[in-house]
The first five atom37 places (N, CA, C, CB, O) and aatype in JSON, in Angstrom:
{
  "aatype": [12, 14, 1, 9, 10, 0, 9, 3, 18, 7, 5, 11, 1, 19, 7, 9, 0, 19, 16, 3, 6, 12, 11, 9, 9, 0, 15, 7, 10, 16, 16, 9, 14, 15, 6, 16, 0, 9, 0, 13, 10, 16, 3, 18, 13, 1, 11, 6, 11, 19, 6, 11, 19, 9, 19, 7, 6, 14, 11, 5, 12, 2, 2, 6, 14, 15, 5, 15, 0, 7, 9, 9, 3, 0, 13, 19, 0, 11, 13, 11, 16, 16, 13, 14, 6, 9, 15, 19, 16, 1, 19, 3, 6, 1, 13, 16, 15, 11, 12, 0, 13, 5, 16, 12, 9, 3, 15, 7, 10, 15, 11, 11, 5, 1, 5, 2, 11, 15, 10, 9, 3, 6, 9, 0, 0, 16, 9, 12, 10, 5, 3, 18, 10, 19, 0, 2, 15, 11],
  "atom_mask": [
    [1, 1, 1, 1, 1],
    [1, 1, 1, 1, 1],
    [1, 1, 1, 1, 1],
    [1, 1, 1, 1, 1],
    [1, 1, 1, 1, 1],
    [1, 1, 1, 1, 1],
    [1, 1, 1, 1, 1],
    [1, 1, 1, 1, 1],
    [1, 1, 1, 1, 1],
    [1, 1, 1, 0, 1],
    [1, 1, 1, 1, 1],
    [1, 1, 1, 1, 1],
    [1, 1, 1, 1, 1],
    [1, 1, 1, 1, 1],
    [1, 1, 1, 0, 1],
    [1, 1, 1, 1, 1],
    [1, 1, 1, 1, 1],
    [1, 1, 1, 1, 1],
    [1, 1, 1, 1, 1],
    [1, 1, 1, 1, 1],
    [1, 1, 1, 1, 1],
    [1, 1, 1, 1, 1],
    [1, 1, 1, 1, 1],
    [1, 1, 1, 1, 1],
    [1, 1, 1, 1, 1],
    [1, 1, 1, 1, 1],
    [1, 1, 1, 1, 1],
    [1, 1, 1, 0, 1],
    [1, 1, 1, 1, 1],
    [1, 1, 1, 1, 1],
    [1, 1, 1, 1, 1],
    [1, 1, 1, 1, 1],
    [1, 1, 1, 1, 1],
    [1, 1, 1, 1, 1],
    [1, 1, 1, 1, 1],
    [1, 1, 1, 1, 1],
    [1, 1, 1, 1, 1],
    [1, 1, 1, 1, 1],
    [1, 1, 1, 1, 1],
    [1, 1, 1, 1, 1],
    [1, 1, 1, 1, 1],
    [1, 1, 1, 1, 1],
    [1, 1, 1, 1, 1],
    [1, 1, 1, 1, 1],
    [1, 1, 1, 1, 1],
    [1, 1, 1, 1, 1],
    [1, 1, 1, 1, 1],
    [1, 1, 1, 1, 1],
    [1, 1, 1, 1, 1],
    [1, 1, 1, 1, 1],
    [1, 1, 1, 1, 1],
    [1, 1, 1, 1, 1],
    [1, 1, 1, 1, 1],
    [1, 1, 1, 1, 1],
    [1, 1, 1, 1, 1],
    [1, 1, 1, 0, 1],
    [1, 1, 1, 1, 1],
    [1, 1, 1, 1, 1],
    [1, 1, 1, 1, 1],
    [1, 1, 1, 1, 1],
    [1, 1, 1, 1, 1],
    [1, 1, 1, 1, 1],
    [1, 1, 1, 1, 1],
    [1, 1, 1, 1, 1],
    [1, 1, 1, 1, 1],
    [1, 1, 1, 1, 1],
    [1, 1, 1, 1, 1],
    [1, 1, 1, 1, 1],
    [1, 1, 1, 1, 1],
    [1, 1, 1, 0, 1],
    [1, 1, 1, 1, 1],
    [1, 1, 1, 1, 1],
    [1, 1, 1, 1, 1],
    [1, 1, 1, 1, 1],
    [1, 1, 1, 1, 1],
    [1, 1, 1, 1, 1],
    [1, 1, 1, 1, 1],
    [1, 1, 1, 1, 1],
    [1, 1, 1, 1, 1],
    [1, 1, 1, 1, 1],
    [1, 1, 1, 1, 1],
    [1, 1, 1, 1, 1],
    [1, 1, 1, 1, 1],
    [1, 1, 1, 1, 1],
    [1, 1, 1, 1, 1],
    [1, 1, 1, 1, 1],
    [1, 1, 1, 1, 1],
    [1, 1, 1, 1, 1],
    [1, 1, 1, 1, 1],
    [1, 1, 1, 1, 1],
    [1, 1, 1, 1, 1],
    [1, 1, 1, 1, 1],
    [1, 1, 1, 1, 1],
    [1, 1, 1, 1, 1],
    [1, 1, 1, 1, 1],
    [1, 1, 1, 1, 1],
    [1, 1, 1, 1, 1],
    [1, 1, 1, 1, 1],
    [1, 1, 1, 1, 1],
    [1, 1, 1, 1, 1],
    [1, 1, 1, 1, 1],
    [1, 1, 1, 1, 1],
    [1, 1, 1, 1, 1],
    [1, 1, 1, 1, 1],
    [1, 1, 1, 1, 1],
    [1, 1, 1, 1, 1],
    [1, 1, 1, 1, 1],
    [1, 1, 1, 0, 1],
    [1, 1, 1, 1, 1],
    [1, 1, 1, 1, 1],
    [1, 1, 1, 1, 1],
    [1, 1, 1, 1, 1],
    [1, 1, 1, 1, 1],
    [1, 1, 1, 1, 1],
    [1, 1, 1, 1, 1],
    [1, 1, 1, 1, 1],
    [1, 1, 1, 1, 1],
    [1, 1, 1, 1, 1],
    [1, 1, 1, 1, 1],
    [1, 1, 1, 1, 1],
    [1, 1, 1, 1, 1],
    [1, 1, 1, 1, 1],
    [1, 1, 1, 1, 1],
    [1, 1, 1, 1, 1],
    [1, 1, 1, 1, 1],
    [1, 1, 1, 1, 1],
    [1, 1, 1, 1, 1],
    [1, 1, 1, 1, 1],
    [1, 1, 1, 1, 1],
    [1, 1, 1, 1, 1],
    [1, 1, 1, 1, 1],
    [1, 1, 1, 1, 1],
    [1, 1, 1, 1, 1],
    [1, 1, 1, 1, 1],
    [1, 1, 1, 1, 1],
    [1, 1, 1, 1, 1],
    [1, 1, 1, 1, 1],
    [1, 1, 1, 1, 1]
  ],
  "atom_positions": [
    [[-1.71, -103.55, 42.52], [-1.71, -102.78, 43.59], [-2.64, -101.22, 43.32], [-0.12, -102.61, 43.93], [-2.24, -100.68, 42.3]],
    [[-3.43, -100.67, 43.81], [-3.49, -99.33, 43.48], [-2.43, -98.7, 44.21], [-4.79, -98.72, 43.76], [-1.87, -99.26, 45.15]],
    [[-2.01, -97.08, 43.62], [-1.53, -96.45, 44.01], [-2.11, -95.54, 44.6], [-0.96, -96.29, 43.44], [-3.26, -95.39, 44.21]],
    [[-1.62, -94.51, 45.81], [-1.81, -93.43, 46.03], [-1.59, -92.41, 45.51], [-1.58, -93.34, 46.7], [-0.39, -92.4, 45.79]],
    [[-1.78, -91.16, 44.75], [-1.22, -89.99, 44.38], [-1.39, -88.73, 44.98], [-1.48, -89.84, 43.33], [-2.6, -88.51, 45.02]],
    [[-0.72, -87.76, 45.49], [-0.99, -86.57, 45.95], [-0.93, -85.12, 44.92], [-0.07, -86.53, 47.04], [0.07, -84.81, 44.27]],
    [[-1.92, -84.51, 44.93], [-1.49, -82.85, 44.22], [-1.07, -82.28, 45.17], [-2.62, -81.8, 43.56], [-1.06, -82.88, 46.25]],
    [[-0.58, -80.93, 45.06], [-0.05, -79.85, 45.22], [-0.39, -78.8, 44.09], [1.24, -80.13, 45.37], [0.49, -78.34, 43.36]],
    [[-1.69, -78.46, 43.99], [-2.47, -77.36, 43.16], [-2.27, -76.13, 43.7], [-3.95, -77.55, 43.08], [-2.69, -75.66, 44.77]],
    [[-1.3, -75.44, 42.46], [-1.58, -73.99, 42.26], [-1.82, -73.47, 41.27], [0.0, 0.0, 0.0], [-1.94, -74.04, 40.18]],
    [[-1.94, -72.16, 41.53], [-2.69, -71.17, 40.28], [-1.4, -71.34, 39.02], [-2.97, -69.03, 40.93], [-1.67, -71.47, 37.83]],
    [[-0.69, -71.32, 39.31], [0.54, -71.92, 37.94], [0.99, -73.31, 37.73], [2.03, -71.3, 38.12], [0.93, -73.61, 36.54]],
    [[1.48, -74.35, 38.57], [1.98, -75.6, 38.35], [0.83, -76.42, 39.48], [3.82, -75.69, 38.69], [0.04, -75.99, 40.32]],
    [[1.2, -77.7, 39.04], [1.06, -78.63, 39.89], [1.81, -79.72, 40.13], [0.17, -78.96, 39.75], [2.08, -80.61, 39.33]],
    [[2.23, -79.58, 41.54], [3.22, -80.91, 41.99], [2.48, -82.07, 41.88], [0.0, 0.0, 0.0], [1.26, -81.96, 41.82]],
    [[3.24, -83.63, 41.82], [2.46, -84.27, 41.79], [3.41, -85.96, 42.5], [1.79, -84.03, 40.25], [4.38, -86.41, 41.89]],
    [[3.17, -86.26, 43.1], [3.55, -87.4, 44.1], [3.28, -88.36, 43.89], [3.22, -87.43, 45.18], [2.26, -88.33, 43.2]],
    [[3.76, -89.78, 44.18], [2.65, -91.2, 44.16], [3.46, -91.82, 45.06], [2.33, -92.25, 42.58], [4.68, -91.77, 45.22]],
    [[2.21, -92.7, 45.88], [2.93, -94.45, 46.39], [3.64, -95.51, 45.27], [1.48, -95.56, 47.0], [3.45, -95.66, 44.06]],
    [[4.43, -96.07, 46.11], [4.82, -97.15, 45.63], [3.6, -98.19, 45.63], [5.98, -97.54, 46.37], [2.57, -97.92, 46.25]],
    [[3.78, -99.68, 44.77], [2.37, -99.94, 45.03], [2.35, -100.93, 46.43], [1.65, -100.71, 43.6], [1.35, -101.62, 46.65]],
    [[3.19, -100.94, 47.12], [2.63, -101.11, 48.65], [2.14, -100.24, 49.32], [3.42, -101.47, 49.49], [1.51, -100.5, 50.35]],
    [[2.34, -98.94, 48.84], [1.76, -97.95, 49.66], [2.48, -97.45, 50.7], [0.67, -98.36, 50.15], [1.82, -96.72, 51.44]],
    [[3.86, -97.64, 51.06], [5.1, -97.52, 51.52], [6.04, -96.01, 51.74], [5.68, -98.37, 50.63], [6.22, -95.31, 52.73]],
    [[6.58, -95.88, 50.09], [7.18, -94.53, 49.68], [6.67, -93.66, 48.93], [8.17, -94.62, 49.15], [6.53, -93.93, 47.74]],
    [[6.3, -92.5, 49.42], [5.66, -91.39, 48.44], [7.06, -90.67, 47.26], [4.89, -89.91, 49.7], [7.75, -89.93, 47.96]],
    [[7.39, -90.69, 46.38], [8.07, -90.38, 45.34], [7.52, -89.13, 44.78], [8.09, -91.43, 44.45], [6.31, -88.92, 44.78]],
    [[8.29, -88.39, 44.37], [7.8, -87.04, 43.28], [7.55, -87.81, 42.1], [0.0, 0.0, 0.0], [8.3, -88.69, 41.69]],
    [[6.9, -87.6, 41.78], [6.57, -87.9, 40.08], [6.79, -86.62, 38.69], [4.75, -88.28, 40.08], [7.26, -86.76, 37.56]],
    [[6.31, -85.63, 39.24], [6.44, -84.73, 37.96], [5.3, -83.39, 38.71], [5.74, -85.74, 36.12], [4.4, -83.38, 39.54]],
    [[6.07, -82.26, 37.74], [5.51, -80.75, 37.81], [4.68, -80.72, 36.78], [6.54, -79.54, 37.68], [5.19, -81.23, 35.78]],
    [[3.69, -80.36, 36.63], [2.93, -79.66, 35.33], [2.57, -78.67, 35.49], [1.88, -80.13, 34.79], [2.68, -78.29, 36.66]],
    [[1.82, -77.48, 34.27], [1.09, -76.71, 34.25], [-0.16, -77.01, 34.75], [1.14, -76.35, 33.27], [-0.64, -78.11, 34.48]],
    [[-0.93, -76.01, 35.63], [-2.15, -76.6, 36.38], [-3.2, -76.41, 34.99], [-2.68, -75.59, 38.06], [-4.19, -77.15, 35.04]],
    [[-3.11, -75.6, 33.88], [-4.16, -75.69, 32.94], [-4.33, -77.32, 31.96], [-3.82, -74.36, 31.96], [-5.3, -77.62, 31.27]],
    [[-2.92, -78.27, 32.2], [-2.77, -79.78, 32.02], [-3.41, -80.55, 32.87], [-1.51, -80.22, 32.1], [-4.01, -81.55, 32.46]],
    [[-3.4, -80.28, 33.95], [-3.81, -81.27, 35.2], [-4.68, -82.48, 34.83], [-4.67, -80.46, 36.32], [-4.35, -83.66, 34.82]],
    [[-5.88, -81.93, 34.52], [-7.08, -82.97, 33.83], [-6.88, -84.06, 33.17], [-7.83, -82.42, 32.91], [-7.21, -85.22, 33.42]],
    [[-5.97, -83.32, 31.75], [-5.39, -84.41, 30.97], [-4.57, -84.8, 31.56], [-4.96, -84.25, 29.81], [-4.71, -86.02, 31.55]],
    [[-3.48, -84.48, 32.28], [-2.49, -84.79, 32.76], [-2.99, -86.63, 33.41], [-2.05, -83.46, 33.84], [-2.56, -87.74, 33.11]],
    [[-3.83, -86.28, 34.16], [-3.96, -87.42, 35.51], [-4.95, -88.51, 34.27], [-5.16, -86.6, 37.52], [-4.8, -89.73, 34.38]],
    [[-5.59, -88.16, 33.54], [-6.75, -88.46, 32.7], [-5.23, -89.5, 31.85], [-7.86, -86.75, 31.72], [-5.03, -90.63, 32.29]],
    [[-4.69, -89.18, 31.16], [-3.5, -90.31, 30.51], [-2.54, -90.78, 31.56], [-2.47, -89.61, 29.25], [-1.62, -91.42, 31.04]],
    [[-2.41, -90.65, 33.26], [-2.07, -91.71, 33.81], [-2.46, -92.51, 34.88], [-1.26, -91.55, 33.94], [-1.78, -93.16, 35.68]],
    [[-3.98, -92.32, 34.75], [-4.9, -93.15, 35.0], [-5.03, -94.21, 34.7], [-5.66, -92.87, 34.8], [-5.16, -95.28, 35.3]],
    [[-4.94, -93.61, 32.74], [-5.06, -94.77, 31.95], [-3.69, -96.25, 32.15], [-5.05, -94.01, 30.36], [-3.68, -97.44, 31.84]],
    [[-2.77, -95.39, 32.77], [-1.3, -96.2, 32.54], [-1.28, -96.88, 34.2], [0.4, -94.88, 32.07], [-0.82, -98.02, 34.23]],
    [[-1.65, -96.38, 35.36], [-1.75, -97.1, 36.59], [-3.12, -96.72, 36.97], [-0.63, -96.76, 37.67], [-3.9, -95.87, 36.55]],
    [[-3.19, -97.89, 38.18], [-4.32, -97.82, 39.09], [-4.02, -96.89, 40.08], [-4.65, -99.08, 39.69], [-2.81, -96.76, 40.26]],
    [[-4.8, -96.15, 40.84], [-5.27, -95.05, 41.24], [-6.36, -95.28, 42.38], [-5.74, -94.37, 40.1], [-7.53, -95.38, 42.0]],
    [[-6.07, -95.38, 43.84], [-7.38, -95.5, 43.98], [-7.85, -94.49, 44.85], [-7.72, -96.74, 44.4], [-9.04, -94.5, 45.17]],
    [[-6.98, -93.48, 45.34], [-7.07, -92.48, 46.28], [-6.2, -90.95, 45.82], [-6.5, -93.19, 47.66], [-5.01, -90.94, 45.48]],
    [[-6.88, -90.0, 45.89], [-5.81, -88.87, 45.74], [-5.8, -87.77, 46.56], [-5.85, -88.31, 44.54], [-6.74, -86.98, 46.66]],
    [[-4.67, -87.68, 47.2], [-4.78, -86.73, 48.32], [-4.23, -85.28, 47.94], [-3.98, -87.31, 49.57], [-3.07, -85.12, 47.56]],
    [[-5.51, -83.82, 48.12], [-4.9, -82.77, 47.91], [-5.0, -81.89, 49.02], [-5.29, -82.26, 46.82], [-5.71, -81.96, 50.02]],
    [[-4.25, -81.14, 48.71], [-3.76, -80.15, 49.75], [-4.86, -78.9, 49.86], [0.0, 0.0, 0.0], [-5.43, -78.29, 48.95]],
    [[-4.94, -78.75, 51.24], [-6.05, -77.72, 51.24], [-5.33, -76.58, 52.12], [-7.61, -78.32, 51.93], [-4.98, -76.6, 53.3]],
    [[-5.25, -75.74, 51.3], [-4.2, -74.39, 52.09], [-5.16, -73.76, 52.97], [-3.5, -72.98, 50.92], [-6.26, -73.29, 52.7]],
    [[-4.48, -73.84, 54.2], [-4.91, -72.98, 55.73], [-3.96, -71.55, 56.06], [-4.55, -74.19, 57.26], [-2.74, -71.57, 55.9]],
    [[-4.43, -70.75, 56.36], [-3.85, -69.89, 57.0], [-3.25, -69.92, 58.62], [-4.68, -69.06, 56.8], [-3.87, -70.91, 58.99]],
    [[-2.72, -69.63, 59.42], [-2.44, -69.73, 60.6], [-3.27, -69.96, 61.75], [-1.94, -68.9, 60.73], [-3.1, -70.55, 62.81]],
    [[-4.59, -69.04, 61.01], [-5.95, -69.25, 61.86], [-6.67, -70.21, 61.95], [-6.8, -68.57, 61.63], [-7.52, -70.18, 62.84]],
    [[-6.56, -71.55, 60.95], [-7.14, -72.29, 60.3], [-8.36, -72.08, 59.43], [-7.26, -72.99, 61.01], [-9.2, -72.91, 59.06]],
    [[-8.25, -70.54, 59.14], [-8.95, -70.03, 57.98], [-8.54, -70.43, 56.38], [-8.83, -68.6, 58.14], [-7.38, -70.51, 55.97]],
    [[-9.61, -70.62, 55.66], [-8.46, -71.08, 54.46], [-7.81, -69.75, 53.58], [-9.32, -72.18, 53.2], [-8.39, -68.68, 53.43]],
    [[-6.83, -70.02, 53.2], [-5.87, -69.24, 52.36], [-6.99, -68.34, 51.07], [-4.57, -70.55, 51.56], [-8.2, -68.41, 50.83]],
    [[-5.88, -67.57, 50.51], [-6.32, -66.82, 49.07], [-6.49, -67.71, 47.97], [-5.25, -65.77, 48.54], [-7.22, -67.49, 47.01]],
    [[-5.59, -69.02, 48.19], [-6.0, -69.43, 46.91], [-6.55, -71.03, 47.02], [-4.7, -69.24, 45.89], [-6.35, -71.89, 46.16]],
    [[-7.39, -71.24, 48.44], [-8.63, -72.05, 48.48], [-9.59, -72.51, 47.3], [-9.39, -71.4, 49.26], [-9.93, -73.59, 46.82]],
    [[-9.85, -71.21, 47.08], [-11.41, -70.99, 45.79], [-10.58, -71.52, 44.72], [0.0, 0.0, 0.0], [-11.38, -72.02, 43.93]],
    [[-9.34, -71.68, 44.24], [-8.72, -72.06, 43.08], [-8.95, -73.83, 42.93], [-7.08, -71.54, 43.2], [-9.4, -74.58, 42.06]],
    [[-8.43, -73.95, 44.16], [-8.2, -75.45, 44.43], [-9.38, -76.3, 44.56], [-7.45, -75.63, 45.67], [-9.49, -77.45, 44.13]],
    [[-10.53, -75.38, 45.42], [-12.0, -76.03, 45.62], [-12.72, -76.43, 44.22], [-13.03, -74.9, 46.42], [-13.59, -77.3, 44.19]],
    [[-12.24, -75.64, 42.9], [-12.91, -75.68, 42.04], [-11.99, -76.84, 41.16], [-13.23, -74.28, 41.56], [-12.56, -77.6, 40.38]],
    [[-10.74, -76.88, 41.35], [-10.03, -77.59, 40.81], [-10.63, -79.16, 41.65], [-8.48, -76.99, 40.96], [-10.96, -80.16, 41.02]],
    [[-10.65, -79.06, 42.77], [-11.1, -80.52, 43.83], [-12.57, -80.65, 42.79], [-11.52, -80.09, 46.21], [-12.47, -81.56, 41.97]],
    [[-13.58, -80.06, 42.75], [-14.64, -80.1, 42.0], [-15.0, -80.44, 40.56], [-14.94, -79.22, 42.16], [-15.99, -80.96, 40.06]],
    [[-13.78, -79.93, 40.03], [-13.76, -80.52, 38.48], [-13.02, -81.72, 38.69], [-13.0, -79.53, 37.26], [-13.3, -82.63, 37.91]],
    [[-12.09, -81.96, 39.6], [-11.66, -83.59, 39.46], [-12.96, -84.71, 39.59], [-10.5, -84.0, 40.82], [-13.28, -85.53, 38.72]],
    [[-13.62, -84.49, 40.94], [-14.65, -85.61, 41.06], [-15.32, -85.41, 40.21], [-15.42, -85.8, 42.13], [-15.79, -86.54, 40.05]],
    [[-15.97, -84.53, 39.15], [-16.8, -85.15, 38.16], [-16.17, -85.69, 36.99], [-17.72, -84.27, 37.74], [-16.76, -86.08, 35.99]],
    [[-14.75, -85.69, 37.22], [-14.06, -86.01, 35.78], [-13.92, -87.44, 36.38], [-12.44, -85.05, 35.18], [-14.31, -88.36, 35.67]],
    [[-13.36, -87.75, 37.69], [-12.88, -88.93, 37.87], [-13.74, -89.63, 38.9], [-11.5, -88.85, 38.2], [-12.95, -90.25, 39.61]],
    [[-15.05, -89.83, 39.34], [-15.97, -90.06, 40.12], [-15.6, -91.43, 40.91], [-17.2, -90.04, 39.35], [-16.01, -91.63, 42.06]],
    [[-14.75, -92.38, 40.18], [-14.51, -93.73, 41.17], [-13.08, -93.23, 41.84], [-14.32, -95.49, 40.16], [-12.58, -94.1, 42.56]],
    [[-12.76, -92.73, 41.81], [-11.14, -91.6, 42.38], [-12.04, -90.91, 44.02], [-10.58, -89.5, 40.58], [-12.95, -90.08, 44.09]],
    [[-11.22, -91.75, 45.27], [-11.94, -90.71, 46.29], [-10.66, -89.91, 46.61], [-12.77, -91.44, 47.81], [-9.53, -90.3, 46.92]],
    [[-11.09, -88.87, 46.46], [-10.38, -87.7, 47.35], [-10.3, -87.17, 48.51], [-10.55, -86.88, 47.08], [-11.39, -86.8, 48.94]],
    [[-9.28, -86.97, 49.3], [-9.15, -86.9, 50.53], [-8.0, -85.15, 50.17], [-8.43, -88.67, 51.35], [-7.21, -84.86, 49.26]],
    [[-8.53, -84.29, 51.55], [-8.13, -83.13, 51.83], [-6.97, -83.32, 52.78], [-9.2, -82.34, 52.31], [-6.97, -84.47, 53.2]],
    [[-6.01, -82.6, 53.26], [-5.07, -82.83, 53.97], [-4.56, -80.92, 53.96], [-4.02, -84.21, 53.26], [-4.36, -80.19, 53.0]],
    [[-4.51, -80.67, 55.19], [-4.02, -79.57, 55.51], [-2.27, -79.6, 54.72], [-4.19, -79.48, 57.25], [-1.43, -80.47, 54.97]],
    [[-2.08, -78.52, 53.84], [-0.5, -78.52, 53.3], [0.47, -77.03, 54.05], [-0.61, -78.32, 51.23], [1.58, -76.56, 53.8]],
    [[-0.36, -76.75, 54.82], [0.68, -75.35, 55.53], [2.13, -76.16, 55.69], [0.02, -74.61, 57.52], [2.33, -77.34, 55.96]],
    [[2.97, -75.2, 55.46], [4.1, -75.2, 55.3], [5.25, -76.24, 54.37], [4.21, -75.14, 56.4], [6.44, -76.07, 54.08]],
    [[4.43, -77.2, 54.13], [4.54, -78.26, 53.01], [6.13, -77.5, 51.94], [2.6, -78.32, 51.93], [7.27, -77.94, 51.84]],
    [[5.38, -76.09, 51.23], [6.83, -75.47, 50.47], [7.56, -74.7, 51.39], [6.6, -74.43, 49.16], [8.0, -73.77, 50.72]],
    [[7.89, -74.58, 52.46], [8.92, -74.21, 53.15], [9.61, -75.38, 53.76], [8.53, -73.27, 54.07], [10.79, -75.43, 54.12]],
    [[8.77, -76.26, 53.84], [9.71, -78.09, 54.34], [10.49, -78.48, 53.0], [8.28, -79.89, 54.71], [11.66, -78.85, 53.07]],
    [[9.86, -78.38, 51.85], [10.39, -78.51, 50.62], [11.67, -77.59, 50.2], [9.3, -78.28, 49.76], [12.49, -78.05, 49.41]],
    [[11.8, -76.59, 50.62], [13.13, -75.75, 50.39], [13.96, -76.06, 50.98], [13.18, -74.53, 50.59], [15.0, -76.42, 50.43]],
    [[13.8, -76.01, 52.6], [14.72, -76.74, 53.83], [15.48, -78.14, 53.19], [13.56, -77.27, 55.32], [16.69, -78.34, 53.12]],
    [[14.5, -78.97, 52.77], [15.19, -80.51, 52.16], [15.92, -80.1, 51.33], [14.3, -81.68, 51.45], [17.13, -80.21, 51.54]],
    [[15.4, -79.43, 49.99], [16.41, -78.79, 49.22], [18.09, -78.71, 49.55], [15.92, -77.51, 49.18], [19.07, -79.38, 49.26]],
    [[17.76, -77.31, 50.43], [18.73, -76.98, 51.3], [19.64, -78.39, 51.92], [17.95, -76.13, 52.43], [20.73, -78.61, 51.39]],
    [[19.15, -79.37, 53.08], [19.77, -80.14, 53.74], [20.4, -81.49, 52.57], [18.73, -80.53, 54.96], [21.29, -82.28, 52.86]],
    [[19.59, -81.44, 51.14], [20.03, -82.23, 50.0], [21.36, -81.63, 49.71], [19.03, -82.2, 48.74], [22.05, -82.55, 49.28]],
    [[21.94, -80.72, 49.72], [22.86, -80.12, 48.97], [23.0, -79.49, 48.02], [0.0, 0.0, 0.0], [24.1, -79.28, 47.52]],
    [[21.39, -78.84, 47.37], [21.42, -78.42, 46.39], [22.21, -76.85, 46.13], [20.19, -78.58, 46.15], [22.78, -76.17, 46.98]],
    [[22.0, -76.51, 44.58], [22.89, -75.41, 45.1], [21.44, -74.28, 44.78], [24.72, -75.12, 44.04], [20.3, -74.58, 44.43]],
    [[22.19, -72.64, 45.16], [21.05, -71.95, 45.6], [20.47, -71.54, 43.78], [21.55, -70.42, 46.87], [19.46, -70.85, 43.73]],
    [[21.05, -71.93, 42.54], [20.67, -72.25, 40.87], [19.36, -73.46, 41.43], [22.44, -73.18, 39.6], [18.17, -73.14, 41.42]],
    [[19.7, -74.43, 41.74], [18.47, -75.4, 41.63], [17.91, -75.09, 42.77], [18.7, -76.96, 41.49], [16.96, -75.87, 42.87]],
    [[17.93, -74.48, 43.58], [16.75, -74.1, 44.77], [15.75, -73.23, 44.5], [17.3, -73.47, 45.98], [14.71, -73.07, 45.14]],
    [[16.3, -72.42, 43.06], [15.25, -71.76, 42.72], [13.99, -72.21, 41.52], [15.88, -70.66, 42.41], [13.02, -71.63, 41.05]],
    [[14.67, -73.65, 41.35], [13.5, -74.01, 40.52], [11.98, -74.56, 41.47], [14.12, -75.3, 39.49], [11.84, -75.42, 42.35]],
    [[11.28, -73.9, 41.0], [9.97, -73.85, 41.92], [8.87, -75.04, 41.37], [9.2, -72.16, 41.79], [7.83, -75.58, 41.74]],
    [[9.66, -75.07, 40.42], [8.42, -76.91, 39.85], [9.4, -78.09, 40.82], [8.61, -77.69, 37.09], [8.98, -79.24, 40.94]],
    [[10.42, -77.75, 41.33], [10.95, -78.67, 42.26], [10.18, -78.64, 43.51], [12.36, -78.4, 42.51], [9.57, -79.64, 43.9]],
    [[10.18, -77.51, 44.17], [9.71, -77.41, 45.11], [8.36, -78.13, 45.18], [9.79, -76.25, 45.34], [8.14, -79.1, 45.9]],
    [[7.39, -77.47, 44.27], [6.56, -78.03, 44.3], [6.03, -79.78, 44.32], [6.35, -77.39, 43.63], [5.13, -80.47, 44.8]],
    [[7.41, -79.98, 43.36], [7.01, -81.72, 43.64], [7.42, -82.65, 44.85], [7.63, -82.56, 42.52], [7.09, -83.79, 45.17]],
    [[8.23, -81.74, 45.37], [8.72, -81.95, 47.02], [7.82, -81.63, 47.89], [9.88, -81.13, 47.51], [7.75, -82.24, 48.96]],
    [[7.2, -80.87, 47.65], [6.08, -80.45, 48.63], [4.94, -81.24, 48.53], [5.62, -79.06, 48.43], [4.21, -81.33, 49.52]],
    [[4.67, -81.83, 47.51], [3.57, -83.03, 47.17], [3.96, -83.94, 47.71], [3.3, -83.49, 45.82], [3.37, -84.58, 48.58]],
    [[5.11, -84.15, 47.26], [5.9, -85.84, 48.22], [5.76, -85.94, 49.93], [8.05, -85.87, 48.02], [5.46, -86.88, 50.67]],
    [[6.16, -84.42, 50.2], [6.34, -84.46, 52.05], [4.83, -84.7, 51.63], [6.98, -82.78, 53.38], [4.52, -85.83, 51.26]],
    [[3.73, -83.54, 51.68], [1.91, -83.88, 52.12], [1.95, -85.66, 52.07], [0.39, -83.08, 50.48], [1.85, -86.36, 53.08]],
    [[2.15, -86.26, 50.44], [1.84, -88.12, 50.7], [2.76, -88.36, 51.8], [2.33, -89.38, 49.22], [2.24, -88.63, 52.88]],
    [[3.79, -88.31, 51.75], [4.61, -89.05, 52.96], [4.14, -88.71, 54.43], [6.2, -88.63, 52.9], [4.24, -89.69, 55.18]],
    [[3.72, -87.73, 54.94], [2.44, -87.14, 56.2], [2.03, -88.31, 56.48], [0.98, -86.09, 55.74], [2.23, -89.19, 57.32]],
    [[1.11, -88.0, 55.11], [-0.61, -88.83, 54.92], [-0.06, -90.29, 55.22], [-1.58, -88.76, 52.91], [-0.63, -90.8, 56.18]],
    [[0.95, -91.11, 54.62], [1.32, -92.37, 54.71], [1.36, -92.65, 56.32], [2.68, -92.59, 53.93], [0.37, -93.25, 56.74]],
    [[2.35, -92.29, 57.28], [3.0, -91.64, 58.24], [1.19, -91.98, 59.11], [3.84, -89.75, 57.76], [0.64, -92.98, 59.56]],
    [[0.88, -90.84, 59.0], [-0.44, -90.92, 59.8], [-1.51, -92.0, 59.7], [-1.11, -89.81, 59.54], [-2.14, -92.44, 60.65]],
    [[-1.67, -92.44, 58.14], [-2.81, -93.54, 58.21], [-1.82, -94.68, 58.42], [-3.91, -93.72, 56.74], [-2.14, -95.58, 57.64]],
    [[-0.99, -94.95, 58.96], [-0.28, -96.44, 58.97], [-0.33, -97.4, 60.12], [1.15, -96.29, 58.79], [0.0, -98.58, 60.3]],
    [[-0.81, -96.56, 60.74], [-1.29, -96.72, 62.33], [-2.86, -98.09, 62.46], [-1.97, -94.66, 62.92], [-3.36, -98.35, 63.55]]
  ]
}
């Protein structure tokens, strides 16, 4: 069965999470440099069936797009051109990084481990994907 993949796209890094084949649980997959995202996804899609990709949509508290919105919109446009057969859904990603950091604290990670921005991005993608699964399971 095809999976759902989530992308927390940033200027430097991309956090990636994926569902199990039953689309019940979201798990962190990896964090990669932003400039390698399309190449990584091309390779991943050759190995795994993915029916949908969730991409974070950064918004400010007043619902206006954040400063990074243009960078992410450009990535989404390139993604849709490169992978036209895969559906893309944008989701609000406000607070996912803060929630990821809090998750790291709650998990008992040391201060040094919590400074790992790559791990924060991967956890943020996982939170985004799990929230999407919960919201769409009804």
